[in-house]
């Protein structure tokens, strides 16, 4: 009985914000995922104050301390130049998060708007946009990103441009299918009869109904973008040294396998931690909003 | 209105041709407009301006882009993808040498993927919310989440530490006297030549990279199989079977599994693009020397003809994989067969 009342917001005068919080707090995946992400954001933002050796992000060389195994003063050990790997991975989080913000900040709005337009208007616009997304989907994203970023110049910005160029298609495709099914609903027809213009219908009627799908997809995508960025920089298409970057740290450490395993496994595990956070949150949100795959 | 499966497949085929054309134009233009003169790069900094101009003319780089593209497309259709500027051999020769290694790796990975993921999906769905389900879901989450390079390197480290005889790089031991065979697939050539030592050795070399490459797919397919098994369990015809007292075993394997393998197959087709991408990482880590390794070197060297060919072949892989998926689905999906039966 208590549960029933809790879930009936209007009855108890509970705000919809509280309802969301209630469902969220009952979802272990979402809670753990959020906690992981909060820890990551705090670490990345306050990195200079939270890391033991903030100076080690630069071109510091301390040969007496090179290749030290993990211990109390160097949690993740030290690398070939004697730099603290823990400090460098924490700073490396900044690069990963910037990549996520950069890529999704552009590709999600672009993909959403194009998807909405294709789903609502139909006709040649629909054909053009879906045709374009189909072509883009046939391209192995990693191969394309490698080709684009290297033909320009192998930097993080170019890698980001390359990823963004491909990424909007996934969003466009998803939003297109949602918006197409919403566009045939009666309330859209009612809005149209009431004299609503296409801008109003797209952004005030259809878009709010896509928000759940968008938030789940964006969260899960953030994990993919991180993986993708780390993979690109692992293959040698990342930021320029000495700026720490998780993927290139793994690649650097690979030269010293298997003796100095921590130089590979610790930065790699941090990538895993970040992607795990986003994936858990995404899965949790999916259960909360009851969105299908 | 259901389309006849053959019509549907032909439509898809037509679309794939369009996709290939669009893809080729895109990568061709991209490879031509980027900064850096391929002629200069091929000759090196010591060459004189005249030499560079002469090579530019010889390579046809001085003509307008559309003309260059049509020329390229025409030659490509006749099996000429140009010369690799780095290896100084036709790109097709390079591809013929490297593609079989990758296809072998990818095929073994895909087999592995389905062999592990489908049973895991079925079992986790069957034991829903019991401990086995949680273990399976945790494993599939790990598969989806873990960076392929981390997993591959970890396996290499573990193998190097605990299985000292197990090969961790390359396709074959150097000690084996093996000249290569007609297909380039070690497993096929070895069997044809009756050299089972080669087959066994190749399989040992394949195990780790194939497992590493299949990890992401195992995670995805397990999840999707599980959720579509659960979803289909609630369908009316399954409930009917249950109420008729048909044994659970038969329902799962005869009816549910067939229906529930459509979603994972579709996803497999789409995920094939990222599988090829991951092959770049896996081949690099395991020094595989296949198509992806070739692609990586040619991209690093800005070998334009090779880069263009690599992107096209990667696109072609994707398309072929999706065609196969379409055919398989039209075979197992009874709803697509209905029209034929009538």
XYZ file of C-alpha atoms in Angstrom:
635
model
C 0.000 0.000 0.000
C 2.736 2.384 0.946
C 4.368 1.720 -2.375
C 1.195 2.482 -4.284
C 0.895 5.853 -2.620
C 4.521 6.648 -3.223
C 4.104 6.033 -6.927
C 0.970 8.089 -7.305
C 2.447 11.545 -7.473
C -0.758 13.528 -7.904
C -2.348 11.875 -4.903
C 0.353 12.870 -2.472
C 1.268 16.084 -4.188
C 4.749 14.778 -4.872
C 6.720 16.661 -7.477
C 7.755 14.841 -10.626
C 11.340 15.613 -9.628
C 10.857 13.565 -6.487
C 9.354 10.741 -8.526
C 12.410 10.672 -10.752
C 14.639 10.643 -7.681
C 12.626 7.789 -6.198
C 12.981 5.639 -9.291
C 16.630 6.587 -9.614
C 17.492 5.695 -6.025
C 15.853 2.265 -6.449
C 18.097 1.488 -9.438
C 21.509 0.175 -8.360
C 23.094 0.432 -11.823
C 22.137 4.076 -12.170
C 23.320 4.940 -8.657
C 26.687 3.182 -8.974
C 27.195 4.613 -12.444
C 26.468 8.137 -11.220
C 28.817 7.744 -8.269
C 31.597 6.600 -10.599
C 30.969 9.538 -12.923
C 30.836 12.040 -10.068
C 34.183 10.742 -8.811
C 35.617 11.094 -12.314
C 34.379 14.644 -12.793
C 35.703 15.694 -9.380
C 39.076 14.100 -10.105
C 39.308 15.704 -13.534
C 38.242 19.175 -12.407
C 40.329 19.317 -9.245
C 43.232 17.291 -10.614
C 45.964 19.809 -9.656
C 44.906 19.647 -5.992
C 44.005 15.983 -5.757
C 47.063 14.403 -7.358
C 50.306 13.822 -5.465
C 52.582 14.951 -8.314
C 50.733 17.535 -10.432
C 54.021 18.650 -12.016
C 54.427 15.226 -13.609
C 51.941 16.036 -16.348
C 54.666 18.033 -18.057
C 58.016 16.988 -19.449
C 59.468 16.071 -16.061
C 62.301 13.563 -16.059
C 63.475 11.797 -12.922
C 65.578 8.840 -13.963
C 66.221 7.651 -10.439
C 62.486 7.030 -10.081
C 61.820 5.371 -13.416
C 59.767 2.145 -13.697
C 58.944 1.997 -9.992
C 56.253 -0.552 -9.165
C 53.044 0.613 -7.456
C 53.496 1.449 -3.773
C 52.174 3.911 -1.215
C 53.771 6.997 -2.744
C 53.129 6.010 -6.381
C 49.781 4.220 -6.431
C 50.072 3.241 -10.101
C 53.887 3.143 -10.173
C 56.035 5.368 -12.370
C 56.722 5.417 -16.102
C 59.852 5.402 -18.256
C 60.682 8.999 -17.301
C 60.029 8.474 -13.602
C 56.691 10.279 -13.655
C 53.857 9.294 -11.329
C 51.342 7.337 -13.402
C 48.437 8.010 -11.038
C 48.820 11.780 -11.405
C 49.075 11.443 -15.150
C 45.991 9.248 -15.485
C 43.943 11.716 -13.419
C 44.999 14.511 -15.754
C 44.355 12.170 -18.662
C 40.701 12.056 -17.595
C 40.447 15.693 -18.619
C 41.338 14.838 -22.204
C 38.776 12.026 -22.256
C 36.001 14.192 -20.826
C 36.818 17.054 -23.210
C 36.555 14.597 -26.062
C 33.125 13.476 -24.889
C 31.888 17.047 -24.485
C 33.311 18.082 -27.843
C 31.968 15.141 -29.816
C 28.564 14.751 -28.194
C 28.091 18.512 -27.798
C 27.984 18.767 -31.572
C 26.786 15.424 -32.812
C 23.816 15.015 -30.443
C 22.083 18.326 -31.329
C 22.856 17.911 -35.037
C 21.717 14.288 -35.104
C 18.596 15.082 -33.083
C 17.489 17.974 -35.280
C 18.111 16.057 -38.503
C 16.357 12.992 -37.103
C 13.341 15.060 -36.037
C 13.123 16.736 -39.423
C 13.447 13.468 -41.334
C 10.818 11.767 -39.189
C 8.304 14.584 -39.242
C 8.491 15.944 -42.767
C 9.071 12.711 -44.689
C 9.341 12.935 -48.476
C 12.650 13.782 -50.090
C 14.054 15.236 -46.872
C 13.537 11.864 -45.214
C 15.093 10.038 -48.170
C 18.085 12.357 -48.223
C 18.800 12.160 -44.511
C 18.236 8.421 -44.137
C 20.289 7.810 -47.290
C 23.126 9.859 -45.858
C 23.011 8.039 -42.524
C 23.032 4.685 -44.308
C 26.190 5.623 -46.181
C 27.864 6.842 -43.017
C 26.896 3.701 -41.128
C 28.664 1.530 -43.682
C 31.961 3.152 -42.792
C 33.905 1.491 -40.058
C 34.107 4.470 -37.684
C 37.611 3.723 -36.477
C 38.983 3.329 -39.991
C 37.348 6.570 -41.069
C 38.563 8.448 -38.017
C 42.078 7.156 -38.561
C 42.002 8.099 -42.215
C 40.550 11.565 -41.653
C 42.636 12.508 -38.659
C 45.833 11.334 -40.240
C 45.256 12.771 -43.673
C 44.744 16.121 -41.954
C 47.232 15.742 -39.100
C 47.122 13.269 -36.234
C 45.945 15.502 -33.401
C 43.182 15.170 -30.862
C 41.197 18.004 -32.432
C 41.253 16.300 -35.801
C 40.364 12.978 -34.252
C 37.470 14.754 -32.567
C 36.333 16.262 -35.856
C 36.543 12.864 -37.487
C 34.522 11.179 -34.741
C 31.924 13.958 -34.762
C 31.515 13.679 -38.530
C 30.463 10.067 -38.108
C 28.720 10.147 -34.782
C 25.685 12.305 -35.559
C 24.387 9.582 -37.893
C 23.682 7.184 -35.026
C 21.636 9.814 -33.238
C 19.878 10.905 -36.391
C 18.902 7.312 -37.108
C 17.539 6.716 -33.632
C 15.653 10.001 -33.312
C 14.326 9.539 -36.823
C 12.654 6.257 -35.903
C 11.183 7.712 -32.700
C 10.044 10.922 -34.326
C 8.485 9.064 -37.240
C 6.327 7.014 -34.917
C 5.387 10.068 -32.848
C 4.557 12.105 -35.950
C 1.601 9.829 -36.692
C 0.097 10.274 -33.203
C -3.222 12.026 -32.832
C -1.930 14.825 -30.637
C 0.471 15.905 -33.354
C -2.429 16.069 -35.778
C -4.385 18.012 -33.136
C -1.530 20.473 -32.707
C -1.357 20.924 -36.443
C -5.113 21.564 -36.653
C -4.800 24.072 -33.845
C -2.482 26.012 -36.110
C 0.888 25.094 -34.640
C 3.819 25.680 -36.973
C 6.421 23.033 -37.754
C 8.963 24.598 -35.365
C 6.503 24.325 -32.491
C 5.563 20.755 -33.386
C 9.172 19.627 -33.822
C 10.578 21.166 -30.674
C 7.636 21.463 -28.308
C 5.607 18.374 -29.203
C 7.938 15.730 -30.615
C 11.264 16.595 -28.966
C 10.054 16.289 -25.343
C 8.905 12.766 -26.145
C 12.356 11.897 -27.448
C 14.236 13.167 -24.384
C 14.295 9.813 -22.598
C 15.713 8.070 -25.656
C 18.222 10.859 -26.221
C 19.491 10.817 -22.646
C 19.981 7.042 -22.631
C 21.668 7.051 -26.014
C 23.900 9.997 -25.132
C 25.058 8.389 -21.896
C 25.866 5.092 -23.581
C 27.551 6.970 -26.409
C 29.770 8.835 -23.994
C 31.266 5.463 -23.066
C 31.829 4.650 -26.725
C 33.432 8.018 -27.417
C 35.835 7.495 -24.509
C 36.705 4.015 -25.764
C 37.062 5.349 -29.248
C 39.292 8.242 -28.233
C 41.448 5.964 -26.111
C 41.740 3.503 -28.988
C 42.695 6.256 -31.423
C 45.393 7.577 -29.131
C 46.527 4.025 -28.396
C 47.122 3.635 -32.128
C 49.135 6.860 -32.118
C 46.529 9.451 -33.098
C 46.126 11.315 -29.854
C 47.321 14.452 -28.103
C 50.926 15.473 -28.426
C 53.266 14.432 -25.604
C 53.911 15.288 -22.843
C 50.183 15.981 -22.288
C 48.888 12.875 -20.521
C 46.285 10.880 -22.383
C 45.021 7.484 -21.293
C 45.305 5.716 -24.637
C 48.798 6.918 -25.421
C 49.950 6.068 -21.894
C 48.904 2.480 -22.533
C 50.719 2.516 -25.859
C 53.869 3.912 -24.209
C 53.781 1.327 -21.470
C 53.423 -1.476 -23.994
C 57.092 -1.174 -24.902
C 57.992 -2.285 -21.405
C 55.814 -5.364 -21.187
C 55.721 -7.714 -19.435
C 58.217 -6.459 -16.831
C 56.532 -3.140 -16.049
C 52.946 -4.298 -16.452
C 51.500 -1.483 -14.329
C 52.415 1.074 -16.994
C 49.888 -0.611 -19.300
C 47.275 -1.997 -16.953
C 46.760 1.040 -14.690
C 45.888 3.619 -17.374
C 43.915 0.895 -19.182
C 41.947 0.147 -16.036
C 41.107 3.848 -15.695
C 39.596 3.837 -19.199
C 37.612 0.797 -18.144
C 36.442 2.599 -14.979
C 35.168 5.583 -16.959
C 33.379 3.543 -19.609
C 31.899 1.349 -16.889
C 30.471 4.438 -15.180
C 28.788 5.678 -18.333
C 27.522 2.218 -19.260
C 26.029 1.567 -15.832
C 24.322 4.946 -15.785
C 23.046 4.432 -19.333
C 21.648 0.996 -18.497
C 20.103 2.378 -15.333
C 18.465 5.235 -17.205
C 17.163 2.799 -19.782
C 15.449 0.776 -17.061
C 14.138 3.932 -15.407
C 12.629 5.379 -18.551
C 11.685 1.934 -19.836
C 13.279 2.651 -23.204
C 13.849 -0.215 -25.596
C 17.166 -1.006 -27.183
C 2.564 -5.675 -47.131
C 5.460 -8.080 -46.911
C 7.991 -7.944 -49.674
C 9.199 -11.141 -51.194
C 12.543 -11.894 -49.507
C 14.330 -12.003 -52.840
C 12.991 -8.554 -53.755
C 13.989 -7.265 -50.349
C 17.508 -8.605 -50.760
C 17.823 -7.192 -54.265
C 16.671 -3.797 -52.985
C 19.279 -3.958 -50.274
C 21.870 -4.965 -52.847
C 21.025 -1.911 -54.936
C 21.319 0.274 -51.881
C 24.678 -1.226 -51.059
C 25.953 -0.366 -54.523
C 24.898 3.235 -53.930
C 26.588 3.154 -50.556
C 29.823 1.912 -52.112
C 29.731 4.672 -54.745
C 29.107 7.336 -52.120
C 31.796 5.901 -49.890
C 34.316 5.820 -52.720
C 33.593 9.414 -53.735
C 33.905 10.572 -50.162
C 37.208 8.876 -49.443
C 38.568 9.728 -52.884
C 37.881 13.431 -52.478
C 39.144 13.341 -48.923
C 42.377 11.702 -49.969
C 42.929 14.248 -52.750
C 42.138 17.522 -51.050
C 44.224 17.012 -47.944
C 47.390 19.010 -47.489
C 50.592 17.274 -48.461
C 51.604 16.371 -51.983
C 51.599 12.592 -52.522
C 54.125 12.948 -55.344
C 56.474 14.898 -53.112
C 55.969 12.358 -50.375
C 56.724 9.441 -52.643
C 59.960 11.001 -53.910
C 61.181 12.401 -50.616
C 62.624 15.813 -49.836
C 65.701 15.354 -52.019
C 63.761 15.323 -55.317
C 63.755 18.424 -57.509
C 60.596 20.354 -58.387
C 60.751 19.021 -61.978
C 60.835 15.442 -60.795
C 57.833 16.069 -58.561
C 55.922 17.705 -61.436
C 56.764 14.789 -63.705
C 55.477 12.274 -61.170
C 52.355 14.356 -60.579
C 51.647 14.196 -64.294
C 52.414 10.500 -64.402
C 50.041 9.907 -61.498
C 47.398 12.089 -63.138
C 47.243 14.413 -60.147
C 47.185 17.498 -62.375
C 43.750 16.736 -63.841
C 40.418 17.927 -62.397
C 39.015 15.847 -59.527
C 35.895 14.428 -61.247
C 38.055 13.186 -64.125
C 40.475 11.638 -61.668
C 37.608 9.950 -59.836
C 35.988 8.498 -62.932
C 39.348 7.230 -64.063
C 39.937 5.687 -60.641
C 36.474 4.116 -60.510
C 36.869 2.670 -63.987
C 40.209 1.124 -63.108
C 38.930 -0.074 -59.747
C 36.104 -1.942 -61.441
C 38.704 -3.649 -63.604
C 40.635 -4.688 -60.533
C 43.262 -1.963 -60.574
C 43.429 0.085 -57.405
C 46.617 1.860 -58.329
C 50.144 1.500 -57.038
C 51.039 1.684 -53.397
C 53.461 4.546 -53.043
C 55.241 2.866 -50.164
C 55.523 -0.776 -51.178
C 55.839 0.151 -54.890
C 53.532 -2.714 -55.774
C 49.920 -2.734 -56.997
C 47.585 -2.172 -54.048
C 45.585 -5.225 -55.121
C 48.681 -7.416 -54.685
C 49.177 -6.056 -51.186
C 45.514 -6.622 -50.395
C 45.542 -10.163 -51.737
C 48.387 -10.934 -49.370
C 46.891 -9.331 -46.295
C 43.104 -9.713 -46.551
C 42.956 -13.520 -45.975
C 44.734 -13.180 -42.620
C 42.154 -10.678 -41.423
C 39.176 -12.563 -42.829
C 40.377 -15.706 -41.092
C 40.708 -13.848 -37.800
C 37.335 -12.125 -38.146
C 35.494 -15.312 -39.147
C 36.900 -17.276 -36.235
C 35.959 -14.390 -33.928
C 32.411 -14.280 -35.243
C 32.010 -18.032 -34.798
C 33.387 -17.683 -31.304
C 31.059 -14.791 -30.610
C 27.900 -16.687 -31.454
C 29.104 -19.913 -29.883
C 29.562 -18.153 -26.548
C 27.012 -15.360 -26.629
C 23.848 -17.119 -27.800
C 23.993 -19.885 -25.149
C 24.925 -17.311 -22.524
C 21.970 -15.143 -23.559
C 19.604 -18.112 -23.457
C 20.845 -19.263 -20.059
C 20.761 -15.817 -18.467
C 17.228 -15.270 -19.764
C 16.156 -18.683 -18.469
C 17.599 -18.086 -15.002
C 16.385 -14.520 -14.880
C 17.292 -12.650 -11.675
C 19.079 -15.661 -10.230
C 22.777 -15.742 -9.483
C 23.691 -17.187 -12.866
C 21.884 -14.336 -14.560
C 23.837 -11.765 -12.557
C 27.156 -13.415 -13.393
C 26.265 -13.567 -17.083
C 25.080 -9.973 -17.127
C 28.219 -8.840 -15.350
C 30.342 -10.673 -17.923
C 28.469 -9.141 -20.827
C 28.713 -5.677 -19.294
C 32.465 -6.195 -18.966
C 32.651 -7.298 -22.581
C 30.870 -4.186 -23.791
C 32.808 -1.874 -21.510
C 36.394 -3.066 -21.565
C 38.715 -1.382 -24.069
C 39.769 -4.014 -26.596
C 43.421 -3.052 -26.243
C 43.289 -3.506 -22.476
C 41.709 -6.926 -22.786
C 44.112 -8.047 -25.518
C 47.194 -6.875 -23.641
C 45.984 -8.426 -20.400
C 45.522 -11.754 -22.154
C 48.990 -11.468 -23.634
C 50.442 -10.766 -20.201
C 48.594 -13.656 -18.618
C 49.598 -16.032 -21.407
C 53.212 -14.931 -21.250
C 53.258 -15.474 -17.503
C 51.345 -18.709 -17.111
C 51.413 -20.406 -20.528
C 54.999 -19.880 -21.533
C 54.729 -22.056 -24.670
C 51.594 -20.397 -25.956
C 52.270 -18.106 -28.946
C 51.270 -14.503 -28.292
C 52.174 -12.850 -31.602
C 51.992 -13.656 -35.293
C 49.985 -16.218 -37.257
C 52.436 -19.121 -37.351
C 55.680 -20.256 -35.739
C 58.694 -19.395 -37.823
C 60.155 -22.850 -37.298
C 57.441 -24.479 -39.407
C 58.466 -25.003 -43.020
C 55.433 -23.532 -44.714
C 55.438 -21.918 -48.126
C 51.885 -20.642 -48.045
C 48.946 -21.964 -49.985
C 46.530 -20.912 -52.701
C 43.899 -19.263 -50.498
C 46.039 -17.567 -47.879
C 43.827 -18.997 -45.141
C 46.148 -21.031 -42.977
C 43.375 -23.293 -41.737
C 42.171 -24.113 -45.259
C 45.570 -24.318 -46.925
C 46.957 -26.430 -44.110
C 44.060 -28.863 -44.354
C 44.328 -29.068 -48.146
C 48.034 -29.786 -47.931
C 47.468 -32.322 -45.187
C 49.739 -30.332 -42.876
C 47.844 -30.663 -39.644
C 50.794 -29.368 -37.650
C 50.271 -26.079 -39.501
C 46.531 -26.102 -38.819
C 47.075 -26.810 -35.146
C 49.754 -24.166 -34.853
C 47.574 -21.616 -36.657
C 44.672 -22.410 -34.354
C 46.875 -21.850 -31.319
C 47.938 -18.502 -32.727
C 44.334 -17.625 -33.512
C 42.919 -18.363 -30.079
C 43.989 -15.262 -28.174
C 43.413 -12.599 -30.856
C 40.093 -14.139 -31.874
C 38.929 -14.191 -28.261
C 40.068 -10.590 -27.747
C 38.341 -9.479 -30.943
C 35.101 -11.248 -30.075
C 34.860 -9.871 -26.525
C 32.864 -6.729 -27.373
C 30.516 -8.700 -29.609
C 30.019 -11.378 -26.961
C 28.859 -8.690 -24.551
C 26.482 -7.095 -27.058
C 25.002 -10.305 -28.403
C 24.504 -11.830 -24.957
C 22.574 -8.765 -23.851
C 20.406 -8.618 -26.913
C 19.723 -12.344 -26.989
C 18.725 -12.190 -23.325
C 16.386 -9.249 -23.724
C 14.768 -10.594 -26.872
C 14.318 -14.029 -25.277
C 12.577 -12.339 -22.362
C 10.465 -10.214 -24.652
C 9.395 -13.099 -26.853
C 8.495 -15.234 -23.836
C 5.519 -12.960 -23.339
C 4.266 -13.381 -26.903
C 0.899 -15.044 -27.342
C 2.078 -18.007 -29.377
C 4.688 -18.884 -26.755
C 2.100 -18.655 -23.997
C -0.132 -20.913 -26.099
C 2.635 -23.479 -26.421
C 3.200 -23.306 -22.689
C -0.462 -23.768 -21.891
C -0.558 -26.787 -24.187
C 2.097 -28.285 -21.968
C 4.879 -28.322 -24.524
C 8.112 -28.984 -22.605
C 10.165 -25.903 -21.734
C 13.210 -27.350 -23.546
C 11.356 -27.591 -26.836
C 9.823 -24.148 -26.471
C 13.224 -22.586 -25.858
C 15.246 -24.319 -28.515
C 12.676 -24.911 -31.224
C 10.597 -21.737 -31.041
C 12.054 -19.045 -28.830
C 15.656 -19.265 -29.925
C 14.832 -18.997 -33.601
C 12.691 -15.944 -33.035
C 15.132 -14.396 -30.628
C 18.192 -14.791 -32.821
C 16.874 -12.244 -35.335
C 17.673 -9.220 -33.167
C 21.241 -10.301 -32.339
C 21.882 -11.114 -36.002
C 20.715 -7.671 -37.083
C 22.877 -6.035 -34.452
C 25.790 -8.227 -35.530
C 25.490 -6.811 -39.022
C 25.600 -3.240 -37.768
C 28.315 -3.983 -35.250
C 30.491 -5.412 -37.989
C 31.852 -1.939 -38.652
C 33.216 -1.672 -35.150
C 34.509 -5.236 -35.363
C 36.668 -4.199 -38.301
C 37.781 -1.158 -36.347
C 38.763 -3.330 -33.415
C 40.669 -5.590 -35.785
C 43.072 -2.672 -36.280
C 43.868 -2.716 -32.575
C 44.012 -6.486 -32.219
C 46.197 -6.952 -35.292
C 48.589 -4.317 -34.027
C 48.867 -5.899 -30.584
C 49.255 -9.450 -31.885
C 51.503 -8.460 -34.835
C 49.016 -10.190 -37.102
C 50.190 -8.705 -40.378
C 46.749 -8.681 -41.952
C 44.663 -6.149 -43.801
C 44.188 -3.967 -40.737
C 47.921 -3.822 -40.075
C 48.389 -2.879 -43.706
C 45.714 -0.217 -43.343
C 47.354 1.221 -40.262
C 50.767 1.466 -41.929
C 49.373 2.965 -45.086
C 47.430 5.550 -43.092
C 50.530 6.439 -41.094
C 52.574 6.725 -44.305
C 49.831 8.713 -46.088
C 49.914 6.160 -48.867
C 46.827 7.546 -50.620
C 45.988 4.724 -53.010
C 46.381 2.220 -50.213
C 44.293 4.291 -47.768
C 41.494 4.646 -50.309
C 41.556 0.926 -50.998
C 41.590 0.084 -47.299
C 38.524 2.212 -46.586
C 36.717 0.730 -49.590
C 37.539 -2.834 -48.629
C 36.477 -2.157 -45.044
C 33.171 -0.800 -46.379
C 32.852 -3.854 -48.598
C 33.386 -6.149 -45.598
C 30.570 -4.355 -43.824
C 28.267 -4.678 -46.795
C 28.985 -8.347 -47.394
C 28.450 -9.083 -43.715
C 25.090 -7.321 -43.796
C 24.025 -9.130 -46.937
C 24.811 -12.445 -45.290
C 22.850 -11.338 -42.236
C 19.875 -10.416 -44.441
C 19.917 -13.784 -46.139
C 20.224 -15.683 -42.875
C 17.382 -13.707 -41.316
C 15.135 -14.276 -44.299
C 15.817 -17.986 -43.920
C 15.042 -18.205 -40.215
C 12.279 -15.616 -39.948
C 9.014 -17.397 -40.745
C 7.204 -14.075 -41.172
C 9.329 -13.303 -44.220
C 8.578 -16.708 -45.713
C 4.834 -16.460 -45.438
C 4.298 -15.103 -48.925
C 6.217 -17.878 -50.581
C 4.174 -20.528 -48.829
C 0.884 -19.147 -50.036
